[in-house]
Amino acid sequence: MAKGITKRSDDYSQWYIDVVLKAEMAEYSPVKGCMVIRPTGYGIWEKIQQRLDRMFKETGHVNAYFPMFIPESFLKKEAEHVEGFAPECAMVTHGGGKLLEEPLAIRPTSETIIWSTYKGWINSYRDLPILINQWCNVCRWEMRTRLFLRTTEFLWQEGHTAHATCEEAEEEALKMVHVYERFAEDYLAMPVLVGRKTESEKFAGAHHTYCIEAMMQDGKALQAGTSHHLGQNFAKAFDVKFQDRDMELKYVWASSWGVSTRLIGGMIMNHSDDNGLVIPPRLAPVPIVFVPIWRSEEEMALVLGKAREITADWDPLFFKIDDRDQYKPGYKFNEWELKGIPVRIELGPRDVASNSVVVVRRDTGEKVTMPAEGLRENLEKMLEDIQTSLFKAAKQRMTDRTYTVDSYDEYKARVEGGGFYRVFLDVDNPEVEKQLKEDTRSTVRCIPFDAPEEEGPCMITGKLCKHRVIAAQAY
RNA sequence: CGGGGCGUAGCGCAGCCCGGUUAGCGCGCCUGGUUUGGGACCAGGAGGUCGCGGGUUCGAAUCCCGCCGCCCCGACCA
């Protein structure tokens, strides 16, 4: 058993914190709600960035960078947006030892600074679309924080696109939520529900919001990514117009979309166990670790030599050889398990003699012997298999814990225990969601795209609804 | 902002009630030796503004007053 990690079954929340801290993903910083992301955690963020960035580029986007400081007045230009973000903005009031003429907000998101810039870039329909993404930090003064899941400052990417038509902006918002879906499932091995947010859950300033929602091992929902159709709200607030083919001046249509370091929290809460972190192979900065085993100087030379021989033509980022002499093999086994390395290879004198290695999977703990010949190909297959089975297990868990419920009493009794609930709720009426939240501390997570056609009475008001929505307690 | 907890060596804690040698233990760290296929052992060693500020006292980690910080659980949110 891993030292110092609370069991999931004893206290899920404490288990999560223990995993993050003990696996050296992150640690607390001197400022409340902020964290230091350590190399183990940051390496995963870098993999997320590499993979996603490629997907963004493949769908026609380019990266740019906009400043962190936003004039306070900018934030006030879009009514709904101000209301949503004003309370959680960090404000800079002084600079160079003097009181500033206008306070500067540290970006909670960049719609306003970006749209004020786009105004200068857009004149004609020929200037559209603009498909820009930026990787950056943002700051939101949250009341309650949790490592990776909700921190005062966090890292994310935000895409901001400008289009000539409503349809194009809609298409973009949809395209990107599906990019997130594919990323979550293919790389994080995290199954997600894809759907639309209700009016009361959508982004402040959006027409509507699409999202991916994942289920953690305790059955709670995690909003893992969002994509917004912003309509013309920001174009109007910042007066961004273009002249169309028909000579008319029109407001530009917008979308924005983002995922954050929260994904790392989702990854942890999807796959990790009582022994620590489990990293899906495709996100592991280094997926393989060799633990050589020796008793004497001669054996050390022998096994290290063999490890180097086997890996001579391997990609250096595919593996590492843990040749530290101050720890015994058993210690290293535990340490790499705690840190979530997908596959460990044990290589001792006996293995050298038989020209084979012992391979151990992090996800199942299964040990197999593999010949040194063709090892890399076999490992690549095993990593793919781990990736697939992590996804399957998570998918199964989500399926098993998605319930169809019609009675509000039953819902109230069960929702505390976690899981997704397919229910009829009149989501056109914000009062219904308000009551749901008051009664159960749960919310409507999304209206899934793939919800089958069904008709039934809202479990609170009895009003006839056209489809079921997903309700759950969320992080 | 409400409720709870904590602040003593890098980490985890004891000591505090009932004030009194040089503040202690485990882990980690350093040196030397023996070890090494699931968290090794022996010996020696380094490491402390006891959260901060006042007060009481001959004497405060310990008692009193004030402050600060962090974590956890709830109300807001990616």
Short mmCIF file of N, CA and C in Angstrom, two decimals, chain A residues 16-152:
data_model
loop_
_atom_site.label_atom_id
_atom_site.label_comp_id
_atom_site.label_asym_id
_atom_site.label_seq_id
_atom_site.Cartn_x
_atom_site.Cartn_y
_atom_site.Cartn_z
N TYR A 16 -7.95 12.36 -3.07
CA TYR A 16 -7.55 13.17 -4.22
C TYR A 16 -6.40 14.11 -3.86
N ILE A 17 -6.55 14.79 -2.74
CA ILE A 17 -5.51 15.72 -2.30
C ILE A 17 -4.20 14.98 -2.05
N ASP A 18 -4.30 13.83 -1.40
CA ASP A 18 -3.10 13.03 -1.12
C ASP A 18 -2.39 12.63 -2.41
N VAL A 19 -3.17 12.19 -3.39
CA VAL A 19 -2.56 11.76 -4.66
C VAL A 19 -1.82 12.93 -5.31
N VAL A 20 -2.48 14.08 -5.37
CA VAL A 20 -1.85 15.23 -6.01
C VAL A 20 -0.54 15.60 -5.31
N LEU A 21 -0.59 15.61 -3.97
CA LEU A 21 0.58 16.02 -3.20
C LEU A 21 1.68 14.96 -3.21
N LYS A 22 1.30 13.72 -2.96
CA LYS A 22 2.32 12.67 -2.83
C LYS A 22 2.93 12.29 -4.17
N ALA A 23 2.13 12.39 -5.23
CA ALA A 23 2.69 12.09 -6.55
C ALA A 23 3.49 13.29 -7.06
N GLU A 24 3.54 14.31 -6.28
CA GLU A 24 4.30 15.52 -6.62
C GLU A 24 3.81 16.19 -7.90
N MET A 25 2.49 16.17 -8.06
CA MET A 25 1.88 16.88 -9.18
C MET A 25 1.91 18.38 -8.90
N ALA A 26 1.56 18.73 -7.67
CA ALA A 26 1.45 20.14 -7.32
C ALA A 26 1.57 20.28 -5.82
N GLU A 27 1.78 21.50 -5.37
CA GLU A 27 1.74 21.77 -3.95
C GLU A 27 1.16 23.16 -3.71
N TYR A 28 0.78 23.42 -2.48
CA TYR A 28 0.21 24.71 -2.16
C TYR A 28 1.27 25.79 -2.20
N SER A 29 0.86 26.98 -2.56
CA SER A 29 1.78 28.11 -2.58
C SER A 29 1.42 29.01 -1.40
N PRO A 30 2.24 30.05 -1.16
CA PRO A 30 1.95 30.91 -0.01
C PRO A 30 0.62 31.66 -0.12
N VAL A 31 0.11 31.82 -1.34
CA VAL A 31 -1.14 32.55 -1.50
C VAL A 31 -2.31 31.58 -1.57
N LYS A 32 -3.29 31.87 -0.76
CA LYS A 32 -4.49 31.04 -0.68
C LYS A 32 -5.07 30.74 -2.05
N GLY A 33 -5.33 29.48 -2.29
CA GLY A 33 -5.99 29.10 -3.54
C GLY A 33 -5.08 28.96 -4.73
N CYS A 34 -3.80 29.27 -4.54
CA CYS A 34 -2.86 29.13 -5.65
C CYS A 34 -2.00 27.90 -5.45
N MET A 35 -1.47 27.40 -6.56
CA MET A 35 -0.62 26.21 -6.43
C MET A 35 0.60 26.29 -7.31
N VAL A 36 1.62 25.57 -6.87
CA VAL A 36 2.81 25.36 -7.70
C VAL A 36 2.56 24.08 -8.46
N ILE A 37 2.67 24.11 -9.77
CA ILE A 37 2.56 22.89 -10.55
C ILE A 37 3.98 22.34 -10.72
N ARG A 38 4.21 21.18 -10.14
CA ARG A 38 5.56 20.61 -10.16
C ARG A 38 5.81 19.88 -11.47
N PRO A 39 7.05 19.53 -11.75
CA PRO A 39 7.36 18.91 -13.05
C PRO A 39 6.47 17.72 -13.42
N THR A 40 6.13 16.89 -12.45
CA THR A 40 5.28 15.73 -12.75
C THR A 40 3.91 16.17 -13.27
N GLY A 41 3.37 17.20 -12.68
CA GLY A 41 2.08 17.69 -13.13
C GLY A 41 2.21 18.52 -14.40
N TYR A 42 3.25 19.33 -14.45
CA TYR A 42 3.40 20.21 -15.60
C TYR A 42 3.70 19.41 -16.87
N GLY A 43 4.43 18.30 -16.70
CA GLY A 43 4.72 17.44 -17.85
C GLY A 43 3.44 16.95 -18.49
N ILE A 44 2.44 16.67 -17.68
CA ILE A 44 1.17 16.21 -18.21
C ILE A 44 0.45 17.35 -18.92
N TRP A 45 0.52 18.53 -18.31
CA TRP A 45 -0.07 19.71 -18.96
C TRP A 45 0.59 19.95 -20.31
N GLU A 46 1.91 19.77 -20.38
CA GLU A 46 2.60 19.95 -21.67
C GLU A 46 2.12 18.94 -22.71
N LYS A 47 1.87 17.71 -22.28
CA LYS A 47 1.34 16.73 -23.23
C LYS A 47 -0.06 17.13 -23.70
N ILE A 48 -0.86 17.60 -22.75
CA ILE A 48 -2.20 18.06 -23.11
C ILE A 48 -2.09 19.19 -24.13
N GLN A 49 -1.20 20.12 -23.86
CA GLN A 49 -1.00 21.24 -24.77
C GLN A 49 -0.57 20.77 -26.16
N GLN A 50 0.41 19.87 -26.19
CA GLN A 50 0.92 19.41 -27.50
C GLN A 50 -0.20 18.79 -28.33
N ARG A 51 -0.94 17.90 -27.69
CA ARG A 51 -1.98 17.16 -28.42
C ARG A 51 -3.11 18.07 -28.87
N LEU A 52 -3.58 18.90 -27.92
CA LEU A 52 -4.70 19.78 -28.24
C LEU A 52 -4.28 20.83 -29.27
N ASP A 53 -3.09 21.36 -29.07
CA ASP A 53 -2.62 22.41 -29.97
C ASP A 53 -2.62 21.90 -31.41
N ARG A 54 -2.20 20.66 -31.55
CA ARG A 54 -2.18 20.07 -32.88
C ARG A 54 -3.61 19.96 -33.44
N MET A 55 -4.51 19.57 -32.57
CA MET A 55 -5.90 19.46 -33.03
C MET A 55 -6.47 20.82 -33.42
N PHE A 56 -6.08 21.84 -32.69
CA PHE A 56 -6.54 23.19 -33.03
C PHE A 56 -5.97 23.62 -34.39
N LYS A 57 -4.69 23.36 -34.57
CA LYS A 57 -4.05 23.76 -35.83
C LYS A 57 -4.67 22.99 -37.00
N GLU A 58 -4.95 21.71 -36.76
CA GLU A 58 -5.55 20.88 -37.82
C GLU A 58 -6.93 21.38 -38.21
N THR A 59 -7.58 22.08 -37.29
CA THR A 59 -8.91 22.61 -37.61
C THR A 59 -8.81 24.09 -37.98
N GLY A 60 -7.62 24.53 -38.37
CA GLY A 60 -7.49 25.85 -38.98
C GLY A 60 -7.20 27.01 -38.05
N HIS A 61 -6.88 26.72 -36.80
CA HIS A 61 -6.65 27.81 -35.86
C HIS A 61 -5.17 28.16 -35.76
N VAL A 62 -4.90 29.39 -35.33
CA VAL A 62 -3.53 29.82 -35.08
C VAL A 62 -3.46 30.39 -33.66
N ASN A 63 -2.26 30.40 -33.11
CA ASN A 63 -2.08 30.93 -31.77
C ASN A 63 -1.64 32.38 -31.79
N ALA A 64 -2.04 33.10 -30.75
CA ALA A 64 -1.59 34.48 -30.56
C ALA A 64 -1.58 34.71 -29.05
N TYR A 65 -1.14 35.89 -28.66
CA TYR A 65 -1.13 36.19 -27.24
C TYR A 65 -1.64 37.60 -26.96
N PHE A 66 -2.58 37.68 -26.06
CA PHE A 66 -3.15 38.97 -25.65
C PHE A 66 -2.75 39.23 -24.20
N PRO A 67 -2.69 40.51 -23.82
CA PRO A 67 -2.15 40.82 -22.49
C PRO A 67 -3.06 40.39 -21.34
N MET A 68 -2.40 40.24 -20.21
CA MET A 68 -3.07 39.79 -18.99
C MET A 68 -3.88 40.90 -18.33
N PHE A 69 -3.44 42.16 -18.53
CA PHE A 69 -4.12 43.29 -17.88
C PHE A 69 -5.22 43.84 -18.79
N ILE A 70 -6.38 43.99 -18.20
CA ILE A 70 -7.53 44.48 -18.97
C ILE A 70 -8.11 45.70 -18.26
N PRO A 71 -8.27 46.81 -18.99
CA PRO A 71 -8.86 47.99 -18.35
C PRO A 71 -10.23 47.63 -17.76
N GLU A 72 -10.46 48.11 -16.58
CA GLU A 72 -11.71 47.80 -15.90
C GLU A 72 -12.92 48.12 -16.75
N SER A 73 -12.82 49.22 -17.48
CA SER A 73 -13.97 49.67 -18.28
C SER A 73 -14.35 48.64 -19.35
N PHE A 74 -13.36 47.89 -19.86
CA PHE A 74 -13.64 46.89 -20.90
C PHE A 74 -14.61 45.83 -20.38
N LEU A 75 -14.34 45.42 -19.16
CA LEU A 75 -15.16 44.34 -18.60
C LEU A 75 -16.60 44.75 -18.42
N LYS A 76 -16.79 46.06 -18.31
CA LYS A 76 -18.14 46.55 -18.03
C LYS A 76 -18.99 46.72 -19.28
N LYS A 77 -18.36 46.47 -20.44
CA LYS A 77 -19.09 46.79 -21.67
C LYS A 77 -20.19 45.80 -22.04
N GLU A 78 -20.06 44.55 -21.58
CA GLU A 78 -21.09 43.58 -21.92
C GLU A 78 -21.82 43.25 -20.63
N ALA A 79 -23.09 43.60 -20.59
CA ALA A 79 -23.84 43.59 -19.32
C ALA A 79 -23.79 42.25 -18.60
N GLU A 80 -24.13 41.20 -19.32
CA GLU A 80 -24.23 39.89 -18.69
C GLU A 80 -22.84 39.41 -18.23
N HIS A 81 -21.84 39.76 -19.04
CA HIS A 81 -20.47 39.39 -18.78
C HIS A 81 -19.95 40.03 -17.48
N VAL A 82 -20.19 41.33 -17.32
CA VAL A 82 -19.79 42.03 -16.10
C VAL A 82 -20.39 41.34 -14.89
N GLU A 83 -21.67 41.10 -14.99
CA GLU A 83 -22.39 40.54 -13.85
C GLU A 83 -21.78 39.21 -13.45
N GLY A 84 -21.39 38.42 -14.46
CA GLY A 84 -20.81 37.12 -14.20
C GLY A 84 -19.42 37.17 -13.61
N PHE A 85 -18.61 38.13 -14.07
CA PHE A 85 -17.21 38.10 -13.69
C PHE A 85 -16.75 39.15 -12.69
N ALA A 86 -17.47 40.24 -12.58
CA ALA A 86 -17.02 41.31 -11.68
C ALA A 86 -16.65 40.82 -10.28
N PRO A 87 -17.48 40.00 -9.65
CA PRO A 87 -17.17 39.62 -8.27
C PRO A 87 -15.89 38.80 -8.13
N GLU A 88 -15.47 38.15 -9.18
CA GLU A 88 -14.32 37.27 -9.02
C GLU A 88 -13.06 37.79 -9.71
N CYS A 89 -13.04 39.08 -10.04
CA CYS A 89 -11.87 39.67 -10.69
C CYS A 89 -10.86 40.16 -9.67
N ALA A 90 -9.60 39.84 -9.94
CA ALA A 90 -8.52 40.47 -9.19
C ALA A 90 -8.20 41.78 -9.89
N MET A 91 -8.10 42.86 -9.12
CA MET A 91 -7.87 44.18 -9.70
C MET A 91 -6.51 44.72 -9.29
N VAL A 92 -5.81 45.29 -10.26
CA VAL A 92 -4.55 45.97 -9.96
C VAL A 92 -4.83 47.45 -9.88
N THR A 93 -4.52 48.04 -8.75
CA THR A 93 -4.83 49.46 -8.57
C THR A 93 -3.58 50.34 -8.58
N HIS A 94 -2.42 49.72 -8.36
CA HIS A 94 -1.18 50.49 -8.30
C HIS A 94 -0.15 49.95 -9.27
N GLY A 95 0.69 50.85 -9.77
CA GLY A 95 1.81 50.46 -10.62
C GLY A 95 2.88 51.53 -10.54
N GLY A 96 4.12 51.10 -10.50
CA GLY A 96 5.20 52.08 -10.41
C GLY A 96 5.09 52.94 -9.17
N GLY A 97 4.47 52.39 -8.13
CA GLY A 97 4.36 53.12 -6.88
C GLY A 97 3.25 54.17 -6.88
N LYS A 98 2.49 54.23 -7.97
CA LYS A 98 1.43 55.24 -8.02
C LYS A 98 0.06 54.59 -8.23
N LEU A 99 -0.95 55.28 -7.77
CA LEU A 99 -2.32 54.84 -8.01
C LEU A 99 -2.59 54.98 -9.51
N LEU A 100 -3.13 53.93 -10.13
CA LEU A 100 -3.41 53.99 -11.56
C LEU A 100 -4.65 54.84 -11.83
N GLU A 101 -4.67 55.47 -13.00
CA GLU A 101 -5.85 56.26 -13.36
C GLU A 101 -7.07 55.37 -13.50
N GLU A 102 -6.83 54.22 -14.11
CA GLU A 102 -7.93 53.25 -14.22
C GLU A 102 -7.44 51.90 -13.71
N PRO A 103 -8.17 51.29 -12.80
CA PRO A 103 -7.75 49.96 -12.31
C PRO A 103 -7.69 48.97 -13.46
N LEU A 104 -6.80 47.99 -13.34
CA LEU A 104 -6.66 46.96 -14.35
C LEU A 104 -7.11 45.63 -13.77
N ALA A 105 -7.96 44.95 -14.53
CA ALA A 105 -8.35 43.61 -14.10
C ALA A 105 -7.30 42.63 -14.59
N ILE A 106 -6.99 41.65 -13.78
CA ILE A 106 -6.21 40.52 -14.29
C ILE A 106 -7.22 39.60 -14.95
N ARG A 107 -6.97 39.27 -16.23
CA ARG A 107 -8.01 38.58 -17.03
C ARG A 107 -8.62 37.38 -16.32
N PRO A 108 -9.95 37.37 -16.26
CA PRO A 108 -10.65 36.16 -15.82
C PRO A 108 -10.97 35.31 -17.05
N THR A 109 -10.86 35.92 -18.22
CA THR A 109 -11.08 35.36 -19.55
C THR A 109 -10.87 36.56 -20.46
N SER A 110 -10.62 36.31 -21.75
CA SER A 110 -10.10 37.42 -22.57
C SER A 110 -11.06 37.99 -23.61
N GLU A 111 -12.34 37.63 -23.53
CA GLU A 111 -13.27 38.14 -24.54
C GLU A 111 -13.13 39.64 -24.77
N THR A 112 -13.06 40.40 -23.69
CA THR A 112 -13.14 41.85 -23.86
C THR A 112 -11.88 42.43 -24.50
N ILE A 113 -10.72 41.99 -24.03
CA ILE A 113 -9.49 42.53 -24.62
C ILE A 113 -9.36 42.08 -26.07
N ILE A 114 -9.81 40.87 -26.34
CA ILE A 114 -9.69 40.34 -27.70
C ILE A 114 -10.66 41.04 -28.64
N TRP A 115 -11.88 41.25 -28.21
CA TRP A 115 -12.84 41.91 -29.10
C TRP A 115 -12.52 43.38 -29.30
N SER A 116 -11.90 43.99 -28.30
CA SER A 116 -11.49 45.38 -28.52
C SER A 116 -10.37 45.42 -29.56
N THR A 117 -9.58 44.36 -29.62
CA THR A 117 -8.51 44.26 -30.62
C THR A 117 -9.08 43.91 -32.00
N TYR A 118 -9.99 42.94 -32.03
CA TYR A 118 -10.59 42.51 -33.29
C TYR A 118 -11.23 43.69 -34.03
N LYS A 119 -11.75 44.63 -33.26
CA LYS A 119 -12.37 45.81 -33.87
C LYS A 119 -11.43 46.44 -34.89
N GLY A 120 -10.15 46.49 -34.55
CA GLY A 120 -9.18 47.09 -35.46
C GLY A 120 -8.78 46.19 -36.62
N TRP A 121 -9.10 44.92 -36.53
CA TRP A 121 -8.65 43.96 -37.55
C TRP A 121 -9.71 43.66 -38.60
N ILE A 122 -10.95 44.00 -38.25
CA ILE A 122 -12.05 43.57 -39.10
C ILE A 122 -12.72 44.75 -39.78
N ASN A 123 -12.69 44.74 -41.11
CA ASN A 123 -13.42 45.75 -41.87
C ASN A 123 -14.40 45.10 -42.83
N SER A 124 -13.92 44.03 -43.47
CA SER A 124 -14.67 43.44 -44.56
C SER A 124 -14.95 41.97 -44.28
N TYR A 125 -15.90 41.41 -45.01
CA TYR A 125 -16.16 39.97 -44.89
C TYR A 125 -14.91 39.18 -45.27
N ARG A 126 -14.02 39.83 -46.06
CA ARG A 126 -12.78 39.16 -46.46
C ARG A 126 -11.82 38.98 -45.28
N ASP A 127 -12.03 39.73 -44.20
CA ASP A 127 -11.18 39.58 -43.01
C ASP A 127 -11.63 38.42 -42.13
N LEU A 128 -12.73 37.82 -42.50
CA LEU A 128 -13.31 36.76 -41.66
C LEU A 128 -13.19 35.40 -42.34
N PRO A 129 -13.18 34.31 -41.61
CA PRO A 129 -13.21 34.27 -40.16
C PRO A 129 -11.83 34.54 -39.54
N ILE A 130 -11.83 34.91 -38.29
CA ILE A 130 -10.59 34.93 -37.51
C ILE A 130 -10.67 33.75 -36.54
N LEU A 131 -9.66 32.92 -36.61
CA LEU A 131 -9.67 31.69 -35.80
C LEU A 131 -8.41 31.66 -34.93
N ILE A 132 -8.51 32.27 -33.75
CA ILE A 132 -7.33 32.41 -32.90
C ILE A 132 -7.52 31.71 -31.57
N ASN A 133 -6.41 31.12 -31.13
CA ASN A 133 -6.37 30.50 -29.81
C ASN A 133 -5.23 31.13 -29.02
N GLN A 134 -5.38 31.16 -27.70
CA GLN A 134 -4.21 31.50 -26.90
C GLN A 134 -4.10 30.60 -25.70
N TRP A 135 -2.84 30.28 -25.38
CA TRP A 135 -2.51 29.53 -24.17
C TRP A 135 -2.06 30.53 -23.14
N CYS A 136 -2.67 30.53 -21.97
CA CYS A 136 -2.28 31.54 -20.99
C CYS A 136 -2.79 31.16 -19.60
N ASN A 137 -2.55 32.05 -18.68
CA ASN A 137 -3.10 31.91 -17.34
C ASN A 137 -4.27 32.88 -17.18
N VAL A 138 -5.20 32.54 -16.33
CA VAL A 138 -6.27 33.47 -15.98
C VAL A 138 -6.48 33.41 -14.47
N CYS A 139 -7.23 34.38 -13.97
CA CYS A 139 -7.36 34.51 -12.53
C CYS A 139 -8.80 34.76 -12.14
N ARG A 140 -9.31 33.92 -11.28
CA ARG A 140 -10.68 34.12 -10.78
C ARG A 140 -10.67 33.91 -9.27
N TRP A 141 -11.13 34.93 -8.58
CA TRP A 141 -11.08 34.89 -7.12
C TRP A 141 -12.22 34.05 -6.57
N GLU A 142 -11.97 32.74 -6.49
CA GLU A 142 -13.01 31.82 -6.06
C GLU A 142 -13.07 31.77 -4.54
N MET A 143 -14.23 31.45 -4.03
CA MET A 143 -14.39 31.34 -2.58
C MET A 143 -13.73 30.05 -2.08
N ARG A 144 -13.98 29.01 -2.85
CA ARG A 144 -13.48 27.71 -2.42
C ARG A 144 -12.64 27.12 -3.54
N THR A 145 -11.43 26.71 -3.18
CA THR A 145 -10.52 26.21 -4.22
C THR A 145 -10.14 24.76 -3.93
N ARG A 146 -9.70 24.09 -4.97
CA ARG A 146 -9.20 22.71 -4.87
C ARG A 146 -8.10 22.57 -5.90
N LEU A 147 -7.04 21.87 -5.53
CA LEU A 147 -5.91 21.67 -6.42
C LEU A 147 -6.39 21.21 -7.80
N PHE A 148 -5.94 21.87 -8.83
CA PHE A 148 -6.28 21.60 -10.23
C PHE A 148 -7.74 21.84 -10.59
N LEU A 149 -8.66 21.50 -9.72
CA LEU A 149 -10.07 21.58 -10.10
C LEU A 149 -10.58 23.01 -10.09
N ARG A 150 -10.09 23.76 -9.12
CA ARG A 150 -10.50 25.17 -9.05
C ARG A 150 -9.45 25.91 -8.26
N THR A 151 -8.58 26.63 -8.96
CA THR A 151 -7.55 27.41 -8.28
C THR A 151 -7.73 28.87 -8.66
N THR A 152 -7.18 29.74 -7.84
CA THR A 152 -7.36 31.17 -8.08
C THR A 152 -6.75 31.56 -9.43
#
